[in-house]
XYZ file of C-alpha atoms in Angstrom:
719
model
C -7.897 39.772 27.125
C -9.287 36.139 25.573
C -5.974 33.469 25.579
C -4.366 33.411 22.301
C -5.417 29.324 21.933
C -8.654 30.067 22.469
C -9.212 32.355 19.398
C -6.983 30.056 17.046
C -10.040 27.781 18.278
C -12.714 30.182 16.833
C -10.422 29.922 13.616
C -10.059 26.209 13.797
C -13.326 25.960 14.269
C -14.340 28.077 10.925
C -12.296 25.892 9.240
C -13.488 22.839 9.728
C -16.976 23.954 9.095
C -15.948 25.180 5.553
C -13.998 21.445 5.194
C -17.202 19.520 6.613
C -18.989 21.866 3.937
C -17.133 21.427 1.701
C -17.120 17.355 1.866
C -20.673 16.717 0.149
C -19.701 18.447 -2.564
C -16.540 16.463 -2.628
C -18.513 13.335 -2.909
C -21.314 14.656 -4.971
C -18.454 14.919 -8.033
C -18.223 11.334 -7.436
C -21.890 9.925 -6.822
C -22.942 6.805 -9.341
C -26.837 7.131 -8.483
C -27.944 7.987 -11.963
C -25.429 6.579 -14.042
C -26.690 3.806 -16.418
C -26.384 0.496 -16.661
C -23.315 0.865 -19.677
C -25.584 -1.435 -21.543
C -27.552 1.354 -21.656
C -25.688 3.949 -21.862
C -24.507 2.592 -24.811
C -26.994 0.277 -26.459
C -25.776 -2.454 -28.943
C -27.470 -3.729 -32.001
C -25.848 -6.110 -34.620
C -27.365 -7.012 -38.157
C -25.927 -10.197 -40.294
C -28.579 -9.968 -42.745
C -25.993 -9.721 -46.076
C -24.094 -12.868 -45.873
C -19.456 -11.739 -45.463
C -20.588 -8.897 -43.034
C -21.503 -8.302 -40.156
C -22.713 -3.839 -39.147
C -22.779 -3.396 -36.235
C -25.053 -0.309 -34.189
C -23.703 1.432 -31.128
C -26.994 4.194 -29.389
C -24.819 6.452 -27.162
C -26.543 7.661 -25.088
C -26.576 11.917 -23.670
C -23.286 12.670 -22.257
C -21.804 9.668 -22.812
C -18.703 8.650 -25.494
C -16.809 5.946 -26.509
C -13.160 5.295 -27.643
C -12.727 3.863 -31.035
C -9.554 2.965 -29.713
C -10.965 1.175 -26.820
C -12.998 -1.264 -29.528
C -12.088 -5.385 -30.173
C -13.745 -7.491 -32.334
C -12.686 -11.066 -31.874
C -14.444 -14.553 -33.192
C -15.922 -17.818 -31.653
C -14.913 -21.188 -33.554
C -15.334 -21.440 -36.599
C -15.019 -17.574 -37.259
C -12.528 -15.973 -39.091
C -12.528 -11.823 -38.664
C -11.655 -9.588 -40.838
C -10.929 -6.324 -40.405
C -13.652 -4.497 -38.857
C -14.684 -0.665 -40.278
C -14.666 1.852 -37.688
C -15.044 5.884 -39.158
C -13.230 8.950 -37.479
C -13.575 9.311 -33.813
C -13.282 13.001 -32.742
C -10.008 14.165 -31.526
C -8.415 15.555 -29.124
C -6.074 15.730 -26.299
C -7.354 13.141 -22.843
C -6.174 14.295 -19.357
C -4.527 10.949 -18.689
C -5.391 9.035 -22.256
C -3.549 11.612 -24.780
C -4.762 11.708 -29.039
C -7.640 10.030 -28.542
C -10.795 9.611 -31.042
C -14.030 9.440 -29.470
C -17.789 9.028 -30.147
C -21.072 10.112 -29.073
C -24.714 10.300 -30.144
C -24.022 6.456 -32.330
C -21.713 4.873 -34.056
C -22.010 2.615 -37.110
C -19.243 -0.554 -38.528
C -19.103 -3.325 -40.525
C -16.797 -6.432 -40.350
C -16.275 -8.543 -42.686
C -16.122 -12.248 -42.016
C -15.579 -16.670 -42.962
C -16.981 -19.124 -41.528
C -15.522 -22.722 -41.631
C -18.246 -25.588 -43.753
C -20.486 -26.546 -41.290
C -20.424 -23.207 -38.921
C -24.186 -22.355 -39.104
C -23.840 -19.201 -36.705
C -21.332 -16.172 -36.797
C -20.501 -15.380 -33.080
C -17.920 -13.284 -31.520
C -17.430 -11.006 -28.744
C -17.396 -6.849 -28.747
C -15.534 -5.794 -26.611
C -15.621 -1.584 -26.292
C -15.335 1.247 -22.912
C -16.670 4.742 -22.645
C -17.220 7.064 -19.960
C -19.378 9.746 -18.734
C -18.776 13.176 -19.418
C -20.533 15.730 -16.995
C -20.697 14.459 -13.449
C -19.582 12.742 -12.003
C -17.006 12.119 -14.733
C -16.090 7.763 -15.017
C -14.813 6.003 -16.954
C -16.504 2.364 -17.423
C -14.570 -0.586 -17.017
C -14.074 -2.612 -20.700
C -17.231 -4.251 -21.012
C -17.344 -7.081 -23.779
C -20.413 -8.794 -25.259
C -21.389 -12.259 -26.616
C -22.723 -11.902 -30.065
C -24.835 -15.432 -31.503
C -26.699 -14.666 -34.657
C -27.648 -16.625 -37.049
C -25.984 -16.747 -41.046
C -28.249 -15.604 -44.156
C -28.576 -20.031 -45.978
C -27.140 -21.721 -43.478
C -28.711 -24.991 -43.590
C -30.867 -25.670 -40.825
C -30.753 -22.465 -38.761
C -32.490 -22.347 -35.768
C -34.872 -19.996 -35.119
C -36.330 -17.687 -32.475
C -33.944 -18.875 -29.853
C -32.024 -17.073 -26.822
C -28.778 -17.039 -29.200
C -30.176 -15.314 -31.952
C -29.975 -12.220 -29.871
C -27.451 -10.720 -28.334
C -26.577 -11.759 -24.893
C -26.572 -8.467 -22.972
C -28.419 -6.654 -20.410
C -30.776 -4.446 -22.711
C -30.815 -6.688 -25.521
C -32.047 -10.084 -24.010
C -36.117 -11.180 -24.220
C -38.632 -12.553 -23.213
C -39.875 -15.622 -24.972
C -42.095 -15.670 -27.894
C -45.772 -14.516 -26.741
C -44.632 -13.351 -23.920
C -43.769 -16.438 -22.058
C -41.468 -16.428 -20.088
C -38.492 -17.646 -19.782
C -36.582 -20.651 -18.294
C -35.559 -19.059 -15.098
C -31.397 -19.781 -15.597
C -31.419 -17.784 -19.091
C -34.226 -15.008 -17.154
C -31.514 -14.769 -13.972
C -27.687 -15.575 -14.840
C -25.292 -15.468 -12.475
C -21.539 -15.412 -11.920
C -18.614 -14.035 -9.301
C -15.243 -13.196 -9.283
C -12.772 -12.696 -6.650
C -10.329 -9.212 -7.127
C -8.612 -11.178 -3.497
C -9.217 -13.329 -1.387
C -11.563 -10.515 0.962
C -12.993 -9.089 -1.789
C -16.033 -10.313 -4.594
C -17.515 -9.360 -7.592
C -20.773 -10.767 -7.776
C -23.327 -10.466 -10.997
C -27.289 -11.164 -11.430
C -27.828 -10.662 -15.191
C -31.605 -9.790 -15.848
C -32.669 -10.440 -19.290
C -35.130 -7.568 -20.394
C -38.283 -7.398 -18.751
C -37.457 -9.319 -15.536
C -36.104 -8.341 -12.270
C -34.049 -8.856 -9.094
C -35.588 -8.803 -5.348
C -32.768 -7.287 -2.890
C -34.267 -8.528 0.084
C -34.713 -11.884 -1.612
C -31.200 -12.309 -1.755
C -28.704 -14.353 0.691
C -25.685 -15.098 0.133
C -23.161 -18.236 2.045
C -19.903 -19.603 1.550
C -21.024 -23.297 2.188
C -17.448 -24.902 2.503
C -16.653 -21.893 5.105
C -19.006 -21.719 8.046
C -17.531 -18.491 9.791
C -16.849 -17.102 6.688
C -20.287 -14.180 6.783
C -20.512 -12.718 2.762
C -21.802 -8.521 3.761
C -22.438 -7.380 -0.045
C -22.832 -3.194 -0.698
C -26.495 -3.132 -2.229
C -26.030 -0.471 -4.755
C -29.017 2.153 -5.383
C -31.818 -0.858 -7.441
C -35.683 1.458 -8.020
C -38.431 0.986 -6.294
C -41.519 -1.027 -7.480
C -44.727 -2.090 -7.133
C -45.740 -5.382 -7.168
C -48.657 -7.366 -6.410
C -47.059 -9.747 -4.180
C -44.430 -7.825 -2.609
C -45.803 -4.010 -3.237
C -43.048 -1.308 -2.911
C -40.205 -2.521 -3.430
C -36.385 -2.322 -4.073
C -35.683 -4.501 -7.458
C -33.130 -4.303 -9.737
C -33.466 -4.661 -13.734
C -31.067 -5.141 -16.038
C -27.381 -5.946 -14.268
C -25.554 -5.601 -11.985
C -22.524 -5.868 -10.071
C -21.993 -5.730 -6.043
C -18.880 -5.485 -4.243
C -19.468 -7.965 -1.606
C -17.130 -8.049 1.546
C -15.208 -11.367 3.073
C -15.205 -11.083 6.418
C -14.290 -14.152 8.592
C -10.413 -16.334 8.914
C -9.589 -17.610 4.889
C -6.393 -19.060 6.222
C -5.938 -22.770 3.586
C -9.036 -21.601 1.510
C -7.869 -21.856 -1.789
C -11.568 -21.890 -2.772
C -14.767 -20.159 -2.045
C -18.263 -22.587 -2.849
C -21.113 -20.159 -2.198
C -24.534 -20.679 -2.336
C -26.664 -17.275 -3.775
C -30.371 -17.297 -3.102
C -32.833 -14.824 -5.092
C -35.790 -14.098 -6.847
C -37.303 -12.511 -9.227
C -40.326 -11.912 -11.879
C -41.072 -10.787 -15.420
C -42.508 -7.780 -15.295
C -46.419 -7.913 -15.327
C -45.694 -11.896 -15.521
C -45.284 -14.603 -13.334
C -43.171 -14.681 -10.799
C -39.978 -16.960 -10.303
C -40.149 -19.651 -6.600
C -36.868 -19.058 -4.605
C -33.711 -20.085 -6.831
C -30.100 -21.409 -5.589
C -27.183 -21.399 -7.343
C -23.674 -22.772 -6.118
C -20.595 -20.456 -7.462
C -16.220 -22.233 -6.684
C -14.887 -19.214 -6.392
C -10.730 -18.629 -6.281
C -9.367 -17.107 -3.788
C -6.333 -14.788 -5.177
C -6.637 -16.279 -9.080
C -9.735 -13.682 -9.581
C -11.433 -16.942 -11.399
C -14.937 -17.369 -12.503
C -17.460 -19.755 -12.253
C -17.243 -20.659 -14.868
C -13.816 -21.840 -14.223
C -12.567 -19.486 -17.555
C -9.533 -17.046 -15.445
C -10.823 -13.226 -15.561
C -9.334 -10.920 -18.280
C -8.200 -8.845 -15.273
C -6.975 -11.310 -12.512
C -6.326 -9.380 -8.955
C -2.776 -9.165 -8.431
C -1.334 -11.025 -5.664
C -1.588 -9.685 -2.264
C 1.210 -8.860 0.154
C 3.085 -11.372 1.807
C 2.290 -11.504 5.966
C 5.471 -9.787 6.311
C 4.075 -7.022 4.537
C 0.639 -7.043 6.293
C -1.446 -8.599 4.051
C -5.597 -8.382 4.778
C -5.326 -11.661 6.333
C -2.793 -10.353 9.532
C -4.224 -10.431 12.991
C -6.084 -7.155 14.041
C -3.687 -6.579 17.428
C -0.426 -6.549 14.493
C -1.920 -4.483 12.296
C -3.560 -2.058 15.355
C 0.688 -2.271 16.732
C 1.598 -1.152 13.570
C -0.915 1.984 13.019
C 0.085 2.892 16.573
C 3.689 2.837 14.737
C 2.911 4.552 11.637
C 0.843 7.444 14.280
C 4.057 7.790 16.556
C 6.088 8.869 13.562
C 4.024 10.839 11.686
C 5.063 13.314 14.154
C 8.071 14.066 12.935
C 6.534 14.122 8.925
C 7.337 17.637 7.747
C 3.090 17.927 6.638
C 2.180 17.505 10.396
C 5.695 19.803 12.155
C 3.507 23.189 11.356
C 0.529 22.259 13.365
C 2.409 20.842 15.804
C 4.283 23.762 16.941
C 1.511 25.535 18.228
C 0.888 22.810 20.626
C 4.369 22.428 21.164
C 3.727 26.228 22.898
C 0.245 25.008 24.381
C 2.829 22.607 26.839
C 5.979 24.850 26.969
C 2.963 28.231 28.912
C 1.792 24.426 31.286
C 5.123 25.751 33.360
C 5.008 23.114 36.654
C 1.441 23.033 36.431
C 0.779 19.509 36.320
C -3.152 19.586 35.767
C -3.620 22.743 33.192
C -0.455 20.620 31.291
C -2.763 17.218 31.487
C -5.660 19.359 30.260
C -3.484 20.316 27.492
C -3.000 16.554 26.977
C -6.256 15.127 26.500
C -8.328 17.967 24.706
C -5.555 17.797 22.589
C -5.630 13.729 22.507
C -9.743 13.690 22.149
C -9.437 16.102 19.013
C -7.042 13.636 17.101
C -8.505 10.910 17.607
C -12.232 12.332 17.178
C -10.548 13.592 13.850
C -9.158 9.823 12.976
C -12.191 7.885 13.788
C -14.344 10.999 11.967
C -11.952 10.228 8.855
C -11.992 6.993 8.296
C -15.919 6.966 8.681
C -15.666 9.406 5.410
C -13.207 7.073 3.963
C -14.962 3.229 4.042
C -18.076 4.605 3.084
C -17.451 7.189 0.401
C -14.988 4.674 -0.601
C -11.969 6.775 -1.139
C -7.935 6.499 -0.231
C -6.083 8.496 2.286
C -5.470 12.293 1.176
C -7.956 12.112 -1.629
C -9.749 15.408 -0.042
C -6.968 17.476 -1.618
C -7.611 16.423 -4.857
C -10.337 19.066 -4.360
C -8.741 22.463 -4.952
C -11.234 23.970 -3.004
C -10.020 22.281 -0.018
C -6.586 22.640 -1.077
C -7.473 26.399 -1.100
C -9.398 26.183 2.292
C -5.946 25.172 3.729
C -3.463 27.623 2.847
C -5.356 30.635 4.366
C -5.720 28.821 7.545
C -2.595 28.667 7.430
C -1.998 31.518 7.061
C -4.098 33.207 9.438
C -2.479 31.135 12.182
C 0.636 32.232 10.971
C -0.465 35.762 10.556
C -1.500 35.629 14.334
C 1.948 34.096 14.927
C 3.754 36.464 13.672
C 1.799 39.533 15.924
C 0.377 40.608 12.599
C -3.150 40.128 14.694
C -3.589 39.516 17.923
C -6.188 36.539 18.786
C -5.587 37.028 22.982
C -3.329 37.717 25.113
C 0.385 38.925 24.353
C 2.858 36.085 25.831
C 5.134 37.895 27.300
C 3.230 39.031 30.371
C 3.228 34.629 30.915
C 2.492 34.685 34.560
C -1.068 36.502 34.022
C -1.850 34.896 30.797
C -1.483 30.901 32.403
C -3.684 32.174 35.739
C -5.934 33.376 33.445
C -5.524 30.668 31.092
C -8.701 28.197 29.923
C -7.781 27.309 25.805
C -9.403 23.324 26.289
C -11.609 24.446 22.820
C -7.609 25.640 21.164
C -6.391 21.975 22.037
C -9.506 20.603 21.045
C -9.650 22.780 17.528
C -4.971 21.847 17.250
C -5.921 18.923 17.013
C -8.248 17.897 14.791
C -5.839 20.629 12.460
C -3.701 18.334 13.544
C -5.141 15.498 11.278
C -5.738 17.275 8.306
C -3.136 18.672 7.231
C -1.106 14.918 8.257
C -3.265 13.317 5.308
C -0.454 14.195 3.128
C 1.828 12.292 4.354
C 2.528 8.248 4.889
C 4.071 8.020 8.021
C 6.788 3.708 7.851
C 4.537 1.245 9.239
C 1.152 3.185 8.451
C 0.713 2.432 4.530
C 0.663 -0.898 5.899
C -2.711 -0.525 8.410
C -4.552 1.540 6.327
C -4.446 -1.231 4.134
C -6.540 -3.555 6.505
C -8.810 -0.965 7.365
C -9.428 -0.304 4.289
C -10.414 -4.125 4.117
C -11.137 -4.877 7.173
C -14.628 -5.825 9.154
C -16.736 -1.798 10.031
C -15.186 -2.214 13.128
C -11.504 -3.316 12.962
C -11.290 -1.433 10.456
C -12.726 2.185 13.378
C -10.029 0.775 15.910
C -7.390 1.214 13.492
C -7.930 4.729 12.645
C -7.707 5.115 16.492
C -4.907 2.841 17.430
C -3.757 5.437 14.066
C -4.983 8.796 15.951
C -3.735 7.646 19.506
C -0.425 7.447 17.931
C 0.226 10.372 16.508
C -1.280 12.345 20.040
C 1.083 9.356 22.256
C 4.189 12.808 22.654
C 2.371 15.004 24.393
C -0.409 12.321 25.748
C 3.164 11.014 27.979
C 4.795 14.763 28.755
C 0.468 15.817 30.000
C 0.806 12.387 32.285
C 4.315 11.627 32.715
C 5.636 14.345 35.662
C 9.859 12.771 34.395
C 8.841 13.815 31.258
C 7.784 17.379 31.713
C 10.870 17.743 33.565
C 13.149 18.471 30.631
C 10.900 20.926 28.909
C 12.636 24.138 29.093
C 11.011 27.227 31.389
C 8.570 29.238 30.718
C 9.901 33.231 29.735
C 9.044 36.405 27.311
C 12.018 33.570 25.471
C 8.445 32.523 24.368
C 7.107 35.049 22.205
C 10.387 34.980 19.960
C 9.865 31.316 19.753
C 5.865 31.702 18.210
C 7.317 34.219 16.410
C 9.835 31.519 14.565
C 7.574 29.057 14.555
C 5.137 30.438 12.443
C 7.299 30.680 9.736
C 7.008 26.463 8.701
C 3.409 27.738 8.752
C 3.582 30.181 5.574
C 5.589 27.008 4.325
C 2.638 25.086 4.506
C 0.720 27.695 2.466
C 3.195 28.342 -0.353
C 3.420 24.108 -0.700
C -0.533 24.146 -1.181
C -0.736 27.079 -3.219
C 2.010 25.279 -5.438
C -0.402 22.384 -4.984
C -3.528 24.762 -6.576
C -0.728 25.336 -9.144
C -1.067 22.506 -10.210
C -4.622 21.656 -10.388
C -6.056 24.437 -11.632
C -3.193 26.157 -13.181
C -1.477 30.370 -12.629
C -5.389 31.192 -12.554
C -6.324 29.373 -9.286
C -2.854 30.829 -7.661
C -3.756 34.197 -9.042
C -7.600 33.343 -7.076
C -5.857 32.710 -3.945
C -3.649 35.106 -3.776
C -7.204 37.607 -3.684
C -8.385 35.324 -0.927
C -5.016 36.119 0.411
C -5.165 39.500 0.529
C -9.013 39.811 1.629
C -8.349 38.093 3.666
C -5.356 39.498 5.517
C -7.853 43.103 5.481
C -10.607 41.419 6.737
C -8.168 40.916 10.015
C -6.913 43.939 9.526
C -9.529 45.222 10.242
C -10.076 42.522 13.177
C -7.692 44.444 15.326
C -8.601 48.045 13.990
C -12.198 47.015 15.777
C -11.276 46.439 18.769
C -13.066 48.265 21.686
C -15.846 49.647 19.061
C -19.548 49.195 18.141
C -20.986 46.742 16.525
C -20.778 49.037 13.345
C -17.544 48.891 12.961
C -17.027 45.509 14.125
C -20.503 44.278 11.510
C -17.182 45.072 8.576
C -15.088 41.792 10.272
C -17.918 40.039 8.278
C -18.446 42.057 5.474
C -14.224 42.115 4.837
C -14.447 37.507 5.286
C -18.192 37.131 2.953
C -15.982 39.514 0.290
C -13.285 36.236 1.256
C -15.187 33.945 -0.214
C -15.933 35.439 -2.908
C -12.434 33.772 -5.382
C -12.617 30.545 -4.002
C -15.742 31.031 -5.120
C -14.391 31.830 -8.553
C -11.875 29.074 -7.671
C -14.617 25.752 -7.262
C -15.827 26.303 -11.247
C -12.215 26.171 -13.404
C -11.282 23.124 -15.074
C -8.766 21.003 -14.196
C -5.283 21.429 -16.241
C -4.603 19.047 -18.329
C -1.050 16.832 -17.333
C 1.592 16.126 -20.151
C 1.457 13.299 -21.933
C 5.426 12.574 -20.327
C 5.809 13.337 -17.651
C 9.036 14.636 -17.524
C 12.264 12.243 -20.454
C 12.804 8.953 -20.155
C 9.542 8.766 -17.690
C 6.555 6.732 -18.736
C 3.377 8.670 -18.222
C 0.593 5.720 -16.676
C -1.881 4.178 -18.797
C -3.623 0.700 -18.728
C -2.735 0.315 -22.544
C 0.769 0.819 -21.947
C 1.609 -0.332 -18.823
C -0.579 -4.179 -20.928
C 1.842 -3.251 -23.520
C 5.565 -2.970 -21.976
C 4.747 -6.592 -20.650
C 3.428 -8.024 -23.387
C 6.328 -7.371 -24.598
C 8.524 -9.237 -21.523
C 9.322 -5.475 -20.066
C 9.973 -5.080 -16.630
C 8.019 -1.756 -15.609
C 8.072 0.307 -12.731
C 5.540 1.925 -11.582
C 5.217 5.087 -9.342
C 1.975 6.536 -7.901
C 2.423 9.929 -7.345
C 0.894 12.990 -6.145
C 2.344 16.932 -5.784
C 0.406 17.070 -2.453
C 1.879 13.973 -0.778
C 4.927 14.916 1.397
C 6.573 11.402 1.299
C 6.286 10.848 -1.999
C 7.831 13.949 -2.593
C 10.796 12.437 0.111
C 11.141 9.471 -1.672
C 12.262 11.233 -5.157
C 14.359 12.922 -3.965
C 16.289 11.080 -2.075
C 15.553 7.942 -3.956
C 13.441 7.640 -7.979
C 15.025 10.796 -8.710
C 18.792 10.271 -8.066
C 21.586 9.060 -10.976
C 21.898 5.269 -9.278
C 17.614 4.390 -9.404
C 18.529 5.657 -13.798
C 21.386 3.886 -13.696
C 19.698 0.573 -12.068
C 16.755 1.430 -14.710
C 18.357 1.695 -17.436
C 21.691 -1.262 -16.555
C 17.963 -3.868 -16.355
C 16.625 -2.050 -19.136
C 13.539 -1.251 -16.481
C 11.012 0.916 -17.587
C 10.138 4.148 -15.364
C 5.528 4.802 -15.733
C 4.165 7.994 -13.550
C 0.689 8.876 -12.637
C -0.185 11.987 -11.171
C -3.335 11.336 -8.759
C -3.407 14.879 -7.848
C -6.550 15.113 -9.075
C -9.266 13.329 -9.740
C -8.399 10.652 -12.420
C -10.464 7.402 -12.083
C -7.945 5.303 -14.334
C -4.728 5.382 -11.206
C -7.993 4.942 -8.364
C -8.048 1.967 -10.334
C -5.079 0.973 -9.992
C -4.871 1.863 -6.185
C -8.001 -0.556 -5.187
C -6.118 -3.181 -7.457
C -3.152 -2.978 -5.419
C -5.561 -2.609 -1.940
C -4.036 0.754 -1.806
C -5.336 3.069 0.540
C -3.376 5.983 -1.597
C -0.214 7.331 -2.747
C 2.793 6.829 -2.558
C 2.197 3.184 -4.302
C 5.158 1.816 -5.665
C 4.622 -1.675 -7.278
C 7.101 -3.560 -9.467
C 5.874 -5.326 -12.699
C 9.105 -8.352 -13.786
C 10.041 -9.136 -17.264
C 8.331 -12.622 -17.058
C 4.806 -11.445 -17.211
C 4.554 -12.370 -13.637
C 2.138 -10.579 -11.282
C 2.943 -6.894 -9.482
C 4.881 -6.061 -6.599
C 4.105 -3.451 -4.691
C 7.059 -2.208 -2.191
C 6.741 -0.828 1.181
C 5.346 3.567 0.713
C 9.013 4.713 1.561
C 11.699 3.065 -0.252
C 15.686 3.571 -0.142
C 18.061 2.816 -3.131
C 18.997 -0.895 -1.523
C 15.229 -1.843 -1.980
C 14.464 -0.679 -5.135
C 18.059 -2.029 -6.555
C 16.637 -5.675 -5.479
C 13.668 -5.366 -6.086
C 14.230 -3.418 -10.081
C 17.132 -7.105 -10.626
C 14.503 -9.399 -9.759
C 11.931 -8.356 -12.198
C 14.696 -7.908 -14.496
C 15.810 -11.688 -13.912
């Protein structure tokens, strides 16, 4: 009979194929290629022809909407604005923001104003925010447009000038009679430092002008050894007389830029941007060069004005900031992967590997094969996972936000547990240990046990591991992949050591019939893992999803039952195994169509649901805030809640210091929380940030909490 672990490897292979087929679907939901630029999704026009009143109109593209509560108007020099008159919006409960009002299709607003004597122009800033309500369901960051409008009847009011138009990419126009604008007006350039190793660079083109992607270079003038690597968004193919078919950008473009190199001792980056663009159907400009001085850590704009939402301070070097050495990060990664073996999400899968090593007995060559193939599965999976995370800009464990992935993993755990319990036999019994070991060859089973270990390890974050992952997300690609390789090496290290160090193997018990009982006992952690995943699914898609999962589990059990019954029978009988397996996929399809479960605005008594507006209001009021970003599938999060955050001591600490406990639930996809995680360079959850009452920058805590660590941080914030 074929080996138990060979058949288990086949089962794991099917699970891996299922997961790989789900990855494109998950990534497609996050794709932003077809999203409109913000000024195309929400086209703003203004009319100041009526004295004392400015009228605004937004034309909102289909499948987009604006938040009423996110609109803000601020007058310029000499301009005093009255209360904006806005129509009522459509009222509904946003799953993340609570009760909101939104606008679709279009909106008209009027704002009364008064001007100081001698003011000839009405200048004001208009800030708004909206979202795309179909896949990909994302929200734009708040966007501000500057208006400079001539006042009716004002003496010497200028006409036909760029300042008379809205200063937004969708509203700018070419000069009179089609004449080309000056280069400075046709192409506006600025830069922001989100944090030292990550910039955002923005070009704003007037209407009817475009920028060449391949004619653009970025260099650092004050640090020749520092390189800038832009991540260009998808442009559009354009045919012109100069370069034929080439990629160009119209309107505006924001480019994330990685900063690679040693930034120690640098307070600013002096950037030189060389680029070229054209007037559509008109002249092409010679290569232009613009300089920008960007402050590191302060997120200062090139105009010298502070950004509205400055990036947080980087963690200190002792916490493993992005500037720490690669060797130090690799050491942290190995330690993190090593400790990962002790996390509860990994232990069930390690029980499979433990049985395999015990079966090897004194056969050193067989034990080394077990260890090497398991290590290969772990390392290749970690590297592949690292490539996906870097390419798709996802976070550690984010695949568990996909309910299909959660359901498939739950079924895999159930199938493996049934096999270990002896309900279905995928190989020879462990009872006849001698003959079984003599004929056993399970390298494929060992390999895919390593793959499965990595897949289920992602909900856990071990100590030292979060720092290494955070470094990997901002480091050059080769350095990042080295970190993921080191994490895998740490996870595989115990079994690798047992396989190659004979002295360690002497501590292993002798194989025997008792191993059959051990195998059956170790099945129960697998059952518990399947139940835990079903609980996670309930929080993501509700009771209907759990019901569909149970139906799929019954159909899976029927498939395995007939698999046993069909042994030794004809091809027709065995073909029904495939038929039952296909039936198992039907409830998974219906599960994928269920809408996300709306989470309550307040997670529990005394806990405030996270939103940027609430956090900003609390900080302006001088209130210290403890922000907890968590998820139901995050085992480390739940462990911290059980040991620290749900305890009476923590509640007393909050009451004594007047600190607000704010929690964000990342169990399902949440762009608002994703933006917060990215802002603090976190590879995933948990993330804990303490904001002081004096308005200073937030301080991120380690991923594994202790009562004394939290007490010190909250007391410091409350001073």
